[in-house]
mmCIF file of C-alpha atoms in Angstrom:
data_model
loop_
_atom_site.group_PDB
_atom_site.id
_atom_site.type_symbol
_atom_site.label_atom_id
_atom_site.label_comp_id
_atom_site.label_asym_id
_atom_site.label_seq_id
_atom_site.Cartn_x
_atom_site.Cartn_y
_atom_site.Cartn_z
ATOM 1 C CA UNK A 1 0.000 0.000 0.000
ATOM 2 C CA UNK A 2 1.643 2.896 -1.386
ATOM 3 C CA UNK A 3 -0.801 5.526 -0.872
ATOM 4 C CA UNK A 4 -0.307 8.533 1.391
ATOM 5 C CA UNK A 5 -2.485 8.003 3.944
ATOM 6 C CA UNK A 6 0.091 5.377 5.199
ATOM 7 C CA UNK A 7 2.368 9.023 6.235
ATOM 8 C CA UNK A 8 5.493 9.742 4.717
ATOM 9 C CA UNK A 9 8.392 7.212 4.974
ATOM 10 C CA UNK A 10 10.384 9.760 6.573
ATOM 11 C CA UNK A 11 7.554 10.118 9.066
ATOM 12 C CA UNK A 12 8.609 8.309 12.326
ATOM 13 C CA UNK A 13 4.807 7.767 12.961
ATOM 14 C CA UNK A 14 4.526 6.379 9.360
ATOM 15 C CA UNK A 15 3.527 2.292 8.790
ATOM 16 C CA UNK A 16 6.405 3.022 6.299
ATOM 17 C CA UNK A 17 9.156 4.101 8.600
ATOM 18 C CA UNK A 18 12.961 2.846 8.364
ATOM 19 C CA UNK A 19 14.596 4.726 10.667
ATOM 20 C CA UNK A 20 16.428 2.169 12.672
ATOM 21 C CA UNK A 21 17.814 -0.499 10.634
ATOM 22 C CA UNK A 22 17.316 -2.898 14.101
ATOM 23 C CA UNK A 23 13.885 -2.169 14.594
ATOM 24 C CA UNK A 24 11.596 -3.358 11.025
ATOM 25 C CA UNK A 25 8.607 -0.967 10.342
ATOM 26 C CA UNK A 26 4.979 -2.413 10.445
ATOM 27 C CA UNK A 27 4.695 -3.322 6.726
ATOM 28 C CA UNK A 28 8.290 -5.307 7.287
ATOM 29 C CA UNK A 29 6.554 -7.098 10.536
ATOM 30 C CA UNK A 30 3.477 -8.061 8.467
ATOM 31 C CA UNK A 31 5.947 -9.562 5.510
ATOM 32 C CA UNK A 32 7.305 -11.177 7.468
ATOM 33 C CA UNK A 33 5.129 -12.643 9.793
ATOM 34 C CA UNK A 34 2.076 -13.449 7.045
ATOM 35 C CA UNK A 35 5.364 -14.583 4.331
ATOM 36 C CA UNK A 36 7.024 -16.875 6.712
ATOM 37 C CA UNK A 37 3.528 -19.178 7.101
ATOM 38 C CA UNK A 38 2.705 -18.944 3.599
ATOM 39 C CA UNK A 39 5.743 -19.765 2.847
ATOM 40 C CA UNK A 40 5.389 -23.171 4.155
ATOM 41 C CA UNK A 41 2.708 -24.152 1.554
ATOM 42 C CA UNK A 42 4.478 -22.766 -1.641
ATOM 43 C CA UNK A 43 6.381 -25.258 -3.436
ATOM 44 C CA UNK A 44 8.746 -22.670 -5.687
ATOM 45 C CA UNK A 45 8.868 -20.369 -2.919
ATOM 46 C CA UNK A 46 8.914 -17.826 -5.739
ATOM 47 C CA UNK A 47 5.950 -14.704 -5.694
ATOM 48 C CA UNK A 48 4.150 -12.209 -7.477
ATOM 49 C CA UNK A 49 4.863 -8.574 -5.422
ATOM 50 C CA UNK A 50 2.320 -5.725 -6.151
ATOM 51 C CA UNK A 51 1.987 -2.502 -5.287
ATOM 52 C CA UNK A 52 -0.992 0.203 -5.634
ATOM 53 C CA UNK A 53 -1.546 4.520 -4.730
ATOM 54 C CA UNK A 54 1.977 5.310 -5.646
ATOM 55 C CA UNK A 55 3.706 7.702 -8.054
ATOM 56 C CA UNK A 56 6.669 6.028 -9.847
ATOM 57 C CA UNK A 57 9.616 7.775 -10.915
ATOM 58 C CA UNK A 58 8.836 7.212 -14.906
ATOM 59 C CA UNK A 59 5.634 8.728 -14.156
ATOM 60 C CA UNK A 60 5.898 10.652 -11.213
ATOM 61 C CA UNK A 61 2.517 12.619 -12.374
ATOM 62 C CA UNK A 62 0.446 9.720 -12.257
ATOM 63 C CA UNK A 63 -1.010 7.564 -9.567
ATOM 64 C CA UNK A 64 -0.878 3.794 -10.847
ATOM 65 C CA UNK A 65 -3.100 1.664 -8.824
ATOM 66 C CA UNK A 66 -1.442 -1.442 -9.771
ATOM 67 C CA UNK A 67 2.604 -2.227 -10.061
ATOM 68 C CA UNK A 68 4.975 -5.057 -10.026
ATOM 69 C CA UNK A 69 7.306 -3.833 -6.837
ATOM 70 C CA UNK A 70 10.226 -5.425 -8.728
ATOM 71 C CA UNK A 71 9.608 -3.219 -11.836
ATOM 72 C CA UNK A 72 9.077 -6.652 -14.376
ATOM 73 C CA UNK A 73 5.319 -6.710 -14.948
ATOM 74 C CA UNK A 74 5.479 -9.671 -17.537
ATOM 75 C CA UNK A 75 7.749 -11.630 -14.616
ATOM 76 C CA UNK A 76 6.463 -10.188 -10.638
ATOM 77 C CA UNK A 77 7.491 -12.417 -8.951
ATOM 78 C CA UNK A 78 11.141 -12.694 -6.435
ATOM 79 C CA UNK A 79 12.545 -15.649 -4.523
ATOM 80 C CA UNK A 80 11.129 -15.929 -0.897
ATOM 81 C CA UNK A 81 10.170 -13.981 1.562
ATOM 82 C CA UNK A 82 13.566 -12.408 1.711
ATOM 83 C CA UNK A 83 12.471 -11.509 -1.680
ATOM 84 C CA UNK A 84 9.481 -9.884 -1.052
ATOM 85 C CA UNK A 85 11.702 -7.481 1.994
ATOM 86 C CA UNK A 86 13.986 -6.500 -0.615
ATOM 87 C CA UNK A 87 11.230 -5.061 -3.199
ATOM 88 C CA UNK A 88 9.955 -3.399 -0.413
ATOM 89 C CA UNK A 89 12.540 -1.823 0.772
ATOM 90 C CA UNK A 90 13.830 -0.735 -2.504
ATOM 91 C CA UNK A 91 10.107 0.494 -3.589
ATOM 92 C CA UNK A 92 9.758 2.242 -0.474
ATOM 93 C CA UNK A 93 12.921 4.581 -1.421
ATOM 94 C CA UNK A 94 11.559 5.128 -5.258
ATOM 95 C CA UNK A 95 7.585 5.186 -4.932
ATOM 96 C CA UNK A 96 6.371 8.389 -3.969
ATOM 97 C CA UNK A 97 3.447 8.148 -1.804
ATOM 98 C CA UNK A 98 -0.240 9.375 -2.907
ATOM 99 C CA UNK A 99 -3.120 8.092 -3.674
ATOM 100 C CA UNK A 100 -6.116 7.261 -3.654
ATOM 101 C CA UNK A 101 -6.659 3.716 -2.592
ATOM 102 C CA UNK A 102 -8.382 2.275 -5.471
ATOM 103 C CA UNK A 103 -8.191 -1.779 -4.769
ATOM 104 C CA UNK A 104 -10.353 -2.593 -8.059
ATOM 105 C CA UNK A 105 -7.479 -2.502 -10.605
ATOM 106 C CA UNK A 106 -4.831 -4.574 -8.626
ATOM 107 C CA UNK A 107 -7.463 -6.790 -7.473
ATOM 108 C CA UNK A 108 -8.733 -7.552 -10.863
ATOM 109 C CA UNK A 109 -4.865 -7.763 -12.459
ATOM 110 C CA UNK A 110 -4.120 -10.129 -9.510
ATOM 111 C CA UNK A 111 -7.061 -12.632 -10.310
ATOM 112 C CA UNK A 112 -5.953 -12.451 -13.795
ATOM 113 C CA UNK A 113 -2.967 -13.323 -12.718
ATOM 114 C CA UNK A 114 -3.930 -16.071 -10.359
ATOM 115 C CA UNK A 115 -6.657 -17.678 -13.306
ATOM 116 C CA UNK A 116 -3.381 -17.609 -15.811
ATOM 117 C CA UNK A 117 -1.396 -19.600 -13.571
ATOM 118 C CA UNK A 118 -4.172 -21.949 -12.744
ATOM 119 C CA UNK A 119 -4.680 -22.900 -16.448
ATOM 120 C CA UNK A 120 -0.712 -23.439 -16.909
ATOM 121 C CA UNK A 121 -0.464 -25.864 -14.159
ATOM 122 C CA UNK A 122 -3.805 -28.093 -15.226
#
């Protein structure tokens, strides 16, 4: 979640804030915590990361509501959950902040997504 209501990253009362390399920010803690059971039941330990409500550098005058955090959209997806924490963090620095939160698009791109795999593995 990219959008500003999250603060700014700079923002020590932000979900988004690194300020203390020791001490992981909430979005880090819920990566973490949600990736390391899901992890468990993923063969290829290999996943899709998305992001929505940001501004990205090639467009920085445009919200997009739906991006791949590891700028591939044809390929999303990183190697474990360690993976997923190094998107983030690199995101985090590039994605500016704004809004609004529109979950439509990146809902509907991620069931595509989903329904593609799906019909490659049957």
């Amino acid at each position: 979640d990219f959008t500003a209501s999250n603060g700014p990253a700079h923002n020590p009362n932000s979900l988004h804030f690194m300020g203390n390399a020791n001490v992981p920010n909430q979005y880090i803690t819920a990566i973490q915590s949600v990736g390391s059971i899901l992890e468990q039941y993923d063969t290829d330990k290999r996943y899709p990361v998305y992001g929505f409500g940001g501004r990205m550098p090639e467009s920085p005058t445009q919200t997009s509501h739906c991006f791949a955090l590891n700028g591939d959209v044809f390929n999303p997806e990183v190697p474990g959950v360690g993976g997923i924490l190094n998107v983030y963090r690199h995101a985090i620095q590039r994605v500016t902040l704004h809004g609004p939160t529109y979950f439509s698009p990146i809902l509907r791109y991620v069931n595509g997504f989903c329904l593609q795999k799906a019909q490659e593995m049957s």
